CSV table of C-alpha atoms in Angstrom, one decimal:
chain,number,residue,atom,x,y,z
F,247,VAL,CA,27.7,78.5,140.6
F,248,LEU,CA,26.1,81.1,142.9
F,249,GLU,CA,25.5,78.3,145.5
F,250,ALA,CA,29.1,77.2,145.3
F,251,VAL,CA,30.5,80.7,145.7
F,252,VAL,CA,28.8,81.0,149.1
F,253,GLU,CA,31.0,78.2,150.4
F,254,CYS,CA,34.3,79.6,149.0
F,255,PRO,CA,36.6,81.0,151.7
F,256,GLN,CA,37.8,83.9,149.5
F,257,GLU,CA,35.8,86.6,147.9
F,258,ILE,CA,35.0,85.7,144.2
F,259,GLN,CA,33.7,87.9,141.5
F,260,ILE,CA,31.6,86.1,138.8
F,261,VAL,CA,31.8,87.6,135.3
F,262,VAL,CA,29.3,86.6,132.7
F,263,PHE,CA,30.3,86.8,129.0
F,264,ASP,CA,26.7,86.5,127.6
F,265,SER,CA,24.1,89.2,128.2
F,266,LEU,CA,21.5,88.4,130.7
F,267,SER,CA,18.0,90.0,130.9
F,268,GLU,CA,18.5,90.2,134.7
F,269,MET,CA,21.9,90.3,136.3
F,270,PRO,CA,21.8,88.4,139.7
F,271,ALA,CA,23.4,90.1,142.7
F,272,GLY,CA,27.1,89.6,142.8
F,273,VAL,CA,27.4,89.0,139.1
F,274,LEU,CA,29.1,91.3,136.7
F,275,SER,CA,28.7,91.5,132.9
F,276,TRP,CA,31.7,91.4,130.6
F,277,GLU,CA,31.1,95.0,129.6
F,278,GLY,CA,31.0,96.1,133.3
F,279,PHE,CA,34.2,94.1,133.9
F,280,LEU,CA,36.0,96.0,131.1
F,281,LYS,CA,34.8,99.3,132.5
F,282,LEU,CA,36.2,98.4,135.9
F,283,GLY,CA,39.6,97.6,134.3
F,284,ALA,CA,39.7,100.8,132.2
F,285,ALA,CA,38.9,102.9,135.3
F,286,ALA,CA,41.6,101.1,137.4
F,287,SER,CA,44.3,101.4,134.7
F,288,SER,CA,43.6,105.1,134.1
F,289,SER,CA,43.4,106.1,137.8
F,290,ALA,CA,45.5,103.7,139.8
F,291,VAL,CA,48.6,102.9,137.8
F,292,SER,CA,50.4,105.5,135.6
F,293,ASP,CA,52.8,104.6,132.8
F,294,GLU,CA,55.6,105.7,135.0
F,295,ASP,CA,54.5,103.4,137.9
F,296,PHE,CA,54.1,100.5,135.6
F,297,GLN,CA,57.6,101.0,134.2
F,298,LYS,CA,59.0,101.3,137.7
F,299,SER,CA,57.3,98.1,138.8
F,300,ALA,CA,58.6,96.3,135.7
F,301,LEU,CA,62.1,97.3,136.4
F,302,GLN,CA,61.9,95.9,139.9
F,303,ALA,CA,61.0,92.4,138.7
F,304,GLN,CA,63.7,89.8,139.4
F,305,PRO,CA,64.6,86.8,137.3
F,306,ASP,CA,63.3,84.4,139.9
F,307,ASP,CA,60.0,86.2,140.4
F,308,VAL,CA,56.9,84.3,139.2
F,309,ALA,CA,55.9,85.7,135.8
F,310,THR,CA,52.8,83.6,135.2
F,311,ILE,CA,50.9,80.6,136.5
F,312,ILE,CA,49.7,78.2,133.8
F,313,TYR,CA,47.6,75.3,134.6
F,314,THR,CA,48.4,71.8,133.2
F,315,SER,CA,46.0,70.2,130.8
F,316,GLY,CA,44.6,67.6,133.2
F,317,THR,CA,45.1,64.6,130.9
F,318,THR,CA,46.4,62.4,133.8
F,319,GLY,CA,44.8,64.1,136.8
F,320,ASP,CA,43.6,67.4,138.2
F,321,PRO,CA,45.1,70.5,136.6
F,322,LYS,CA,47.9,72.0,138.7
F,323,GLY,CA,49.1,75.6,138.6
F,324,VAL,CA,52.7,75.7,137.2
F,325,MET,CA,54.7,78.7,138.5
F,326,LEU,CA,57.0,79.9,135.7
F,327,THR,CA,59.5,82.6,136.5
F,328,HIS,CA,60.8,85.4,134.2
F,329,ASN,CA,64.0,83.5,133.9
F,330,ASN,CA,62.2,80.3,133.0
F,331,ILE,CA,60.5,81.9,130.0
F,332,SER,CA,63.2,84.3,128.9
F,333,SER,CA,65.9,81.6,128.9
F,334,ASN,CA,63.6,79.4,126.8
F,335,VAL,CA,62.8,82.2,124.4
F,336,GLN,CA,66.6,82.9,124.0
F,337,VAL,CA,67.4,79.2,123.4
F,338,CYS,CA,64.6,78.9,120.8
F,339,SER,CA,65.7,81.9,118.9
F,340,SER,CA,69.1,80.2,118.4
F,341,LEU,CA,67.4,77.0,117.2
F,342,LEU,CA,65.1,78.5,114.6
F,343,PRO,CA,66.2,80.5,111.6
F,344,ILE,CA,63.6,83.3,111.9
F,345,VAL,CA,64.3,86.3,109.6
F,346,ALA,CA,63.3,89.7,111.1
F,347,GLY,CA,61.0,91.6,108.8
F,348,ALA,CA,60.7,88.7,106.3
F,349,ASP,CA,59.0,86.0,108.3
F,350,ASN,CA,55.4,86.0,109.6
F,351,THR,CA,53.3,83.5,111.4
F,352,ILE,CA,49.7,82.7,112.4
F,353,SER,CA,49.0,82.3,116.1
F,354,PHE,CA,46.0,80.1,116.6
F,355,LEU,CA,46.6,77.9,119.7
F,356,PRO,CA,45.2,79.1,123.0
F,357,LEU,CA,47.3,82.0,124.5
F,358,SER,CA,46.7,80.4,127.9
F,359,HIS,CA,48.9,77.4,126.7
F,360,ILE,CA,52.6,77.7,127.2
F,361,LEU,CA,53.5,76.5,123.7
F,362,GLN,CA,51.7,79.4,121.9
F,363,ARG,CA,52.7,81.8,124.7
F,364,THR,CA,56.4,81.1,124.4
F,365,ALA,CA,56.2,80.9,120.6
F,366,ASP,CA,54.7,84.4,120.5
F,367,TYR,CA,57.4,85.7,122.8
F,368,LEU,CA,59.9,84.2,120.4
F,369,PHE,CA,58.3,85.9,117.4
F,370,PHE,CA,58.2,89.2,119.2
F,371,ARG,CA,61.9,88.9,120.0
F,372,THR,CA,63.0,87.9,116.5
F,373,GLY,CA,60.9,90.5,114.7
F,374,CYS,CA,58.5,88.0,113.1
F,375,ARG,CA,55.0,89.4,112.3
F,376,ILE,CA,52.1,87.7,114.0
F,377,GLY,CA,48.6,87.2,112.5
F,378,TYR,CA,45.6,85.9,114.5
F,379,PRO,CA,42.8,84.0,112.7
F,380,ARG,CA,39.2,84.9,113.3
F,381,SER,CA,38.4,81.4,114.7
F,382,MET,CA,39.4,77.8,114.3
F,383,PRO,CA,36.8,77.0,111.7
F,384,THR,CA,38.2,79.9,109.5
F,385,LEU,CA,41.9,78.9,110.1
F,386,ILE,CA,42.7,77.6,106.7
F,387,LYS,CA,40.9,80.5,105.0
F,388,ASP,CA,42.7,82.9,107.2
F,389,MET,CA,46.1,81.3,106.3
F,390,GLY,CA,45.4,82.3,102.8
F,391,VAL,CA,45.2,85.9,103.9
F,392,ILE,CA,48.0,85.9,106.5
F,393,ARG,CA,50.2,83.7,104.3
F,394,PRO,CA,52.6,82.6,107.1
F,395,THR,CA,56.1,81.5,106.5
F,396,VAL,CA,56.5,79.8,109.9
F,397,VAL,CA,53.7,77.9,111.7
F,398,VAL,CA,53.6,76.5,115.2
F,399,SER,CA,50.9,73.8,115.7
F,400,VAL,CA,49.9,70.6,117.5
F,401,PRO,CA,49.9,67.3,115.6
F,402,ARG,CA,46.1,67.3,115.1
F,403,ILE,CA,46.3,70.1,112.5
F,404,TYR,CA,48.9,68.2,110.5
F,405,GLU,CA,46.7,65.1,110.7
F,406,LYS,CA,43.8,67.0,109.2
F,407,ILE,CA,45.8,68.5,106.4
F,408,TYR,CA,47.2,65.0,105.6
F,409,ASN,CA,43.8,63.3,105.6
F,410,ASN,CA,42.3,66.1,103.4
F,411,VAL,CA,45.1,65.4,100.9
F,412,MET,CA,44.9,61.6,101.0
F,413,GLY,CA,41.1,61.5,101.2
F,414,ALA,CA,40.6,62.1,97.5
F,415,SER,CA,38.8,59.6,95.3
F,416,GLY,CA,38.8,58.3,91.8
F,417,ILE,CA,41.4,59.7,89.3
F,418,LYS,CA,42.5,62.3,91.8
F,419,LYS,CA,43.3,59.7,94.4
F,420,ALA,CA,45.4,57.7,91.8
F,421,LEU,CA,47.3,60.9,91.0
F,422,ILE,CA,48.0,61.7,94.6
F,423,ASN,CA,49.1,58.1,95.4
F,424,TRP,CA,51.5,58.3,92.4
F,425,ALA,CA,52.9,61.7,93.6
F,426,ALA,CA,53.2,60.5,97.2
F,427,GLY,CA,55.2,57.4,96.0
F,428,VAL,CA,57.6,59.7,94.0
F,429,ALA,CA,58.0,62.0,97.0
F,430,ASP,CA,58.7,59.0,99.2
F,431,ARG,CA,61.6,58.0,97.0
F,432,VAL,CA,62.9,61.5,97.0
F,433,ALA,CA,62.7,61.6,100.8
F,434,ASP,CA,64.9,58.5,101.0
F,435,LEU,CA,67.6,60.4,99.0
F,436,ARG,CA,67.3,63.7,100.9
F,437,LEU,CA,67.4,62.1,104.3
F,438,THR,CA,70.9,60.8,103.4
F,439,GLY,CA,72.1,64.1,101.9
F,440,ARG,CA,71.4,63.3,98.2
F,441,GLU,CA,69.2,64.9,95.6
F,442,PRO,CA,67.1,63.2,92.9
F,443,SER,CA,68.3,63.2,89.3
F,444,GLY,CA,67.3,62.0,85.9
F,445,VAL,CA,63.7,60.5,85.5
F,446,LEU,CA,63.0,60.7,89.3
F,447,ALA,CA,63.8,64.5,89.3
F,448,LEU,CA,61.5,65.0,86.3
F,449,GLN,CA,58.7,63.0,88.1
F,450,TYR,CA,59.2,65.0,91.3
F,451,GLY,CA,58.9,68.3,89.4
F,452,LEU,CA,55.7,67.1,87.8
F,453,ALA,CA,54.3,65.8,91.1
F,454,ASP,CA,55.1,69.1,92.7
F,455,LYS,CA,53.3,71.1,89.9
F,456,LEU,CA,50.2,68.8,89.9
F,457,VAL,CA,49.9,68.0,93.7
F,458,PHE,CA,52.4,69.4,96.1
F,459,SER,CA,52.0,73.0,95.0
F,460,LYS,CA,48.2,72.7,95.8
F,461,VAL,CA,49.0,71.5,99.3
F,462,LYS,CA,51.3,74.4,99.9
F,463,ALA,CA,48.8,76.8,98.5
F,464,GLY,CA,46.2,75.5,100.9
F,465,VAL,CA,48.3,76.7,103.9
F,466,GLY,CA,49.0,80.1,102.3
F,467,GLY,CA,51.6,79.3,99.7
F,468,ARG,CA,54.6,80.6,101.6
F,469,VAL,CA,55.2,78.2,104.5
F,470,ARG,CA,58.9,77.2,104.7
F,471,LEU,CA,58.9,75.8,108.2
F,472,PHE,CA,56.3,73.9,110.4
F,473,LEU,CA,56.9,73.5,114.1
F,474,SER,CA,55.1,70.7,116.0
F,475,GLY,CA,54.7,70.3,119.8
F,476,GLY,CA,52.1,69.6,122.4
F,477,GLY,CA,52.0,65.8,121.6
F,478,PRO,CA,53.6,63.1,119.5
F,479,LEU,CA,53.6,63.5,115.7
F,480,ALA,CA,53.2,60.3,113.7
F,481,PRO,CA,56.4,59.6,111.8
F,482,VAL,CA,54.4,58.9,108.6
F,483,LEU,CA,53.0,62.4,108.7
F,484,ASN,CA,56.4,64.0,109.3
F,485,ARG,CA,57.9,62.0,106.4
F,486,PHE,CA,55.0,62.9,104.1
F,487,PHE,CA,55.4,66.7,104.7
F,488,TYR,CA,59.2,66.4,104.5
F,489,SER,CA,58.9,64.6,101.2
F,490,ILE,CA,56.8,67.4,99.6
F,491,GLY,CA,59.0,70.2,100.8
F,492,LEU,CA,57.2,71.2,104.0
F,493,THR,CA,59.6,70.3,106.8
F,494,ILE,CA,58.1,69.8,110.3
F,495,LEU,CA,60.6,70.4,113.1
F,496,GLU,CA,59.2,68.4,116.0
F,497,GLY,CA,60.1,69.4,119.5
F,498,TYR,CA,59.3,68.3,123.1
F,499,GLY,CA,58.5,69.9,126.3
F,500,LEU,CA,55.9,70.4,129.0
F,501,THR,CA,54.2,73.3,130.8
F,502,GLU,CA,56.6,72.6,133.6
F,503,THR,CA,59.6,73.3,131.3
F,504,SER,CA,58.4,76.6,129.8
F,505,PRO,CA,58.0,74.4,127.5
F,506,VAL,CA,60.9,73.5,125.1
F,507,THR,CA,63.6,71.0,126.2
F,508,ASN,CA,64.4,69.3,122.9
F,509,ALA,CA,63.9,70.2,119.3
F,510,ASN,CA,64.8,69.1,115.8
F,511,THR,CA,66.6,71.7,113.7
F,512,LEU,CA,67.4,72.0,110.0
F,513,GLU,CA,70.9,71.0,110.8
F,514,HIS,CA,70.1,68.1,113.2
F,515,PHE,CA,66.9,66.4,112.0
F,516,ARG,CA,65.6,62.9,112.6
F,517,ILE,CA,62.1,61.9,111.7
F,518,GLY,CA,60.4,60.1,114.6
F,519,SER,CA,62.5,61.9,117.2
F,520,VAL,CA,61.9,65.1,119.1
F,521,GLY,CA,65.4,66.3,118.6
F,522,LYS,CA,68.5,66.9,120.7
F,523,PRO,CA,68.4,68.8,124.0
F,524,ALA,CA,68.3,72.6,123.8
F,525,SER,CA,71.4,74.5,124.9
F,526,GLY,CA,71.9,74.4,128.7
F,527,THR,CA,69.4,71.6,129.1
F,528,GLU,CA,70.3,68.1,130.5
F,529,VAL,CA,68.2,65.1,129.6
F,530,LYS,CA,68.5,61.6,130.9
F,531,ILE,CA,66.5,58.4,131.2
F,532,ALA,CA,65.6,56.9,134.6
F,533,SER,CA,65.9,53.2,135.3
F,534,ASP,CA,62.1,52.8,134.6
F,535,GLY,CA,62.4,54.6,131.2
F,536,GLU,CA,61.0,58.0,132.5
F,537,ILE,CA,62.5,61.1,130.9
F,538,LEU,CA,64.2,63.4,133.4
F,539,ILE,CA,65.0,67.1,132.6
F,540,ARG,CA,67.3,69.6,134.3
F,541,GLY,CA,67.8,73.2,133.1
F,542,PRO,CA,66.9,76.9,133.5
F,543,GLN,CA,63.5,76.3,132.0
F,544,VAL,CA,62.3,74.0,134.8
F,545,MET,CA,59.4,75.5,136.8
F,546,LYS,CA,59.6,77.0,140.3
F,547,GLY,CA,56.9,74.6,141.4
F,548,TYR,CA,53.2,73.9,141.5
F,549,TYR,CA,51.2,76.8,143.1
F,550,ASN,CA,50.3,76.0,146.7
F,551,LYS,CA,51.3,72.3,146.2
F,552,PRO,CA,54.7,71.8,147.8
F,553,GLU,CA,54.2,68.0,148.1
F,554,ALA,CA,53.3,67.7,144.4
F,555,THR,CA,56.3,69.8,143.5
F,556,ALA,CA,58.7,67.6,145.6
F,557,SER,CA,57.3,64.5,143.9
F,558,VAL,CA,58.5,65.6,140.5
F,559,ILE,CA,61.6,67.7,141.2
F,560,ASP,CA,64.3,66.0,143.2
F,561,THR,CA,67.0,67.6,145.4
F,562,GLU,CA,69.4,67.8,142.5
F,563,GLY,CA,66.9,69.7,140.3
F,564,TRP,CA,65.9,66.8,138.0
F,565,PHE,CA,62.3,67.1,136.8
F,566,ALA,CA,60.4,63.9,136.3
F,567,THR,CA,58.4,64.4,133.1
F,568,GLY,CA,56.0,61.5,133.3
F,569,ASP,CA,56.9,60.5,129.8
F,570,ILE,CA,58.6,57.3,128.7
F,571,GLY,CA,61.4,57.5,126.1
F,572,HIS,CA,64.9,56.7,125.0
F,573,ILE,CA,68.0,58.5,123.6
F,574,ASP,CA,69.8,57.2,120.6
F,575,GLY,CA,73.6,57.1,120.1
F,576,GLU,CA,73.6,60.6,118.5
F,577,GLY,CA,71.6,62.3,121.3
F,578,PHE,CA,68.2,62.3,119.7
F,579,LEU,CA,65.3,61.8,122.1
F,580,TYR,CA,62.4,59.5,121.2
F,581,ILE,CA,59.0,59.6,123.1
F,582,THR,CA,57.2,56.4,123.7
F,583,ASP,CA,54.2,57.5,125.7
F,584,ARG,CA,52.9,59.1,128.9
F,585,LYS,CA,53.9,57.0,131.9
F,586,LYS,CA,50.3,57.1,133.2
F,587,ASP,CA,48.9,56.2,129.8
F,588,LEU,CA,50.8,53.0,129.5
F,589,ILE,CA,48.4,50.0,129.3
F,590,VAL,CA,49.2,46.9,131.3
F,591,THR,CA,46.9,44.1,130.0
F,592,GLY,CA,45.5,41.3,132.1
F,593,GLY,CA,48.2,39.1,130.6
F,594,GLY,CA,50.9,41.5,131.9
F,595,LYS,CA,51.9,43.0,128.6
F,596,ASN,CA,52.9,46.7,128.6
F,597,ILE,CA,51.5,48.7,125.6
F,598,ALA,CA,51.9,52.3,124.7
F,599,PRO,CA,48.6,53.4,123.1
F,600,GLN,CA,49.6,56.7,121.5
F,601,PRO,CA,51.8,55.3,118.7
F,602,ILE,CA,49.0,52.9,117.8
F,603,GLU,CA,46.4,55.7,117.8
F,604,ASN,CA,48.6,57.9,115.7
F,605,ARG,CA,48.9,55.3,113.0
F,606,LEU,CA,45.1,54.9,113.0
F,607,LYS,CA,44.5,58.7,112.7
F,608,THR,CA,46.4,58.8,109.4
F,609,ASN,CA,43.5,56.8,107.9
F,610,MET,CA,41.0,59.1,106.0
F,611,PHE,CA,38.0,57.5,107.7
F,612,VAL,CA,39.3,58.1,111.2
F,613,GLU,CA,38.7,61.4,113.0
F,614,GLN,CA,39.7,60.3,116.5
F,615,ALA,CA,40.9,57.0,118.0
F,616,VAL,CA,41.3,55.9,121.6
F,617,ILE,CA,42.8,52.5,122.7
F,618,ILE,CA,41.3,50.9,125.9
F,619,GLY,CA,42.7,47.9,127.7
F,620,ASP,CA,44.3,48.6,131.0
F,621,ARG,CA,44.0,45.5,133.2
F,622,ARG,CA,41.7,43.9,130.6
F,623,PRO,CA,42.2,40.6,128.7
F,624,TYR,CA,42.7,42.4,125.3
F,625,LEU,CA,42.6,45.8,123.7
F,626,VAL,CA,39.5,47.5,122.2
F,627,LEU,CA,39.2,50.6,120.1
F,628,LEU,CA,36.9,53.5,120.2
F,629,ILE,CA,36.6,55.3,116.8
F,630,VAL,CA,35.0,58.6,115.9
F,631,PRO,CA,34.7,58.3,112.1
F,632,ALA,CA,35.5,61.2,109.8
F,633,THR,CA,32.1,62.4,108.7
F,634,GLU,CA,32.6,63.5,105.1
F,635,PRO,CA,34.7,60.6,103.9
F,636,LEU,CA,32.4,58.1,105.6
F,637,GLN,CA,29.2,59.6,104.2
F,638,GLN,CA,30.8,59.7,100.7
F,639,TRP,CA,31.7,56.0,101.0
F,640,ALA,CA,28.2,55.1,102.2
F,641,SER,CA,26.6,56.9,99.2
F,642,GLN,CA,29.0,55.2,96.8
F,643,ASN,CA,28.2,51.7,98.3
F,644,GLY,CA,24.5,52.0,98.5
F,645,VAL,CA,24.3,52.3,102.3
F,646,GLU,CA,21.1,54.1,103.3
F,647,TRP,CA,21.1,56.5,106.3
F,648,SER,CA,19.2,59.5,107.5
F,649,SER,CA,21.6,60.7,110.2
F,650,PHE,CA,25.2,60.2,111.2
F,651,GLU,CA,24.0,58.4,114.4
F,652,GLU,CA,22.2,55.9,112.1
F,653,LEU,CA,25.2,55.6,109.8
F,654,VAL,CA,27.6,54.5,112.5
F,655,THR,CA,25.2,51.7,113.6
F,656,ASN,CA,25.1,50.2,110.1
F,657,GLN,CA,26.8,46.8,109.9
F,658,GLU,CA,28.3,47.4,106.5
F,659,VAL,CA,29.9,50.6,107.9
F,660,LEU,CA,31.2,48.8,110.9
F,661,SER,CA,32.8,46.1,108.8
F,662,HIS,CA,34.3,48.7,106.5
F,663,LEU,CA,35.8,50.6,109.5
F,664,GLU,CA,37.1,47.4,110.9
F,665,ARG,CA,39.0,46.6,107.7
F,666,GLU,CA,40.3,50.1,107.4
F,667,THR,CA,41.5,50.5,111.0
F,668,LEU,CA,42.9,47.0,111.7
F,669,GLY,CA,44.5,47.1,108.3
F,670,GLU,CA,46.5,50.1,109.4
F,671,LEU,CA,48.0,48.0,112.3
F,672,SER,CA,49.4,45.1,110.3
F,673,GLY,CA,52.8,44.2,111.7
F,674,LEU,CA,51.9,44.7,115.3
F,675,ALA,CA,52.0,41.9,117.8
F,676,SER,CA,48.8,40.2,118.5
F,677,PHE,CA,48.5,41.6,122.0
F,678,GLU,CA,49.0,45.2,120.6
F,679,THR,CA,46.1,44.8,118.1
F,680,PRO,CA,42.6,45.7,119.2
F,681,LYS,CA,40.2,42.8,119.1
F,682,LYS,CA,36.9,44.8,118.9
F,683,ILE,CA,35.9,48.3,117.9
F,684,ALA,CA,33.1,50.7,118.7
F,685,LEU,CA,32.0,53.6,116.5
F,686,LEU,CA,31.1,56.8,118.3
F,687,SER,CA,28.8,59.4,116.8
F,688,GLU,CA,29.9,62.0,119.5
F,689,GLU,CA,33.1,63.7,118.7
F,690,LEU,CA,35.6,64.2,121.5
F,691,SER,CA,36.0,68.0,121.9
F,692,ILE,CA,37.2,70.8,124.2
F,693,GLU,CA,33.5,71.8,124.7
F,694,ASN,CA,32.4,68.4,126.1
F,695,GLY,CA,35.5,68.2,128.2
F,696,MET,CA,37.2,65.2,126.6
F,697,LEU,CA,40.0,67.1,124.9
F,698,THR,CA,42.5,69.6,126.3
F,699,PRO,CA,43.0,73.0,124.6
F,700,THR,CA,45.8,71.5,122.6
F,701,LEU,CA,43.5,68.6,121.4
F,702,LYS,CA,44.9,65.9,123.6
F,703,VAL,CA,42.6,63.2,124.8
F,704,LYS,CA,41.6,63.1,128.5
F,705,ARG,CA,41.5,59.4,128.7
F,706,SER,CA,39.9,59.0,132.1
F,707,LEU,CA,37.0,61.2,131.1
F,708,VAL,CA,36.6,59.3,127.8
F,709,GLU,CA,36.5,56.0,129.7
F,710,GLU,CA,34.0,57.3,132.1
F,711,ARG,CA,31.7,58.8,129.4
F,712,PHE,CA,31.7,55.6,127.3
F,713,LYS,CA,31.9,53.1,130.2
F,714,ALA,CA,28.8,51.2,129.0
F,715,VAL,CA,30.1,51.0,125.4
F,716,ILE,CA,33.5,49.7,126.7
F,717,GLU,CA,31.9,47.1,129.0
F,718,GLN,CA,29.8,45.9,126.1
F,719,LEU,CA,32.9,45.3,124.0
F,720,TYR,CA,34.3,43.1,126.7
F,721,THR,CA,31.1,41.3,127.7
F,722,GLY,CA,28.7,41.5,124.8
F,723,ALA,CA,28.5,40.0,121.3
F,724,VAL,CA,31.3,40.9,118.9
F,725,ALA,CA,28.7,42.3,116.4
F,726,ASP,CA,27.5,44.9,119.0
F,727,LYS,CA,30.1,47.6,118.4
F,728,THR,CA,28.4,50.9,117.9
F,729,ALA,CA,27.5,53.8,120.2
F,730,SER,CA,26.4,57.4,120.2
């Protein structure tokens, strides 16, 4: 870093979070950085000066620069104005039934991400109390303390809750499967405006007491509303939560749109969709299927990138989202996939990988799934197995192993994962079904750079990291399908 700083045209200050025995020249400790800030705030800017400066801000002034996640290219600085954000907060407050003084939430997504940033602004505006967990590993435990009534999350958290519920074994699994079946029949009724009666109502009450109440208690016991954004939510997950009395309102948006453009509401709700356009927002589909957005939440532009800005916002103000989708007859928007993520096989077939991956991730043995196959003769599948369920299965089936790395190379384990994963994809066309799989012992994470802060896969980096594994799937023997 020190060598690179020398080549930078602007002066850069390096701040180190961890304590160093010797601090190099030009490097500042975190404690020293805080002291500089405290000194500056106490001497340079008075409260009166700050208030005066705030009052001078104009709606079209840039309020913040937030960088895109970098899933489909280099991150770009998105310039959002005060009007972009404030208009989005105002619209969201009309979409969601937040009760001042009664509702509280838990804020755990990165505050550098526009979804959590706007959500927190919304909660400030509506008088909803905000609790912050100590860390992601303590999230569920902290939910028990904060006991939120409204939760904003990305799909991955809902996937984990679902897999924890459905991952039971033995008698408990049989009970959960029975309860889920009862709930599914009740969901059919409620989605058409009806309520269960007779034996079904009694069964649902028993299922709620024995199973669903435990799921609700696991997230604090008071949640009445889940909100989902930042990526597509598998319809099977949304239906499951709806069926047990935990409604997930899925919405849609991007960093460039502050972020909300569409959202399901309690009054207008369609599982599988991301809802109708927010008030003041126009949505249309381009000839190639790309979703276009126009409204007060569309960004001012990309910081210092006028050409990149012009490539996504046309002269009429329409923003090209990069997502593919369609709008049904009632105005609900459905997302197919990212335009740049679409796979075109060697045979010319267009395949959207995310819906397939989302189906796979509802399996208790699958932690992460990535479909590969662009300009290839067929699809292949990279799987990061869920550690605990797989280890439990191995112990029950006499599979010997001394490490997780060894476990994922076992042929019995591979065959089991093949049955589990490909079994989830029954009904897909042959060209949409992966022909080979590889098991990875390395989890995709934010720390190793393969996930964004909202847990979306950086596909190009995954393909680069596991290039040898992928090539082996296309050129090697079918049996050789494991990797670390």
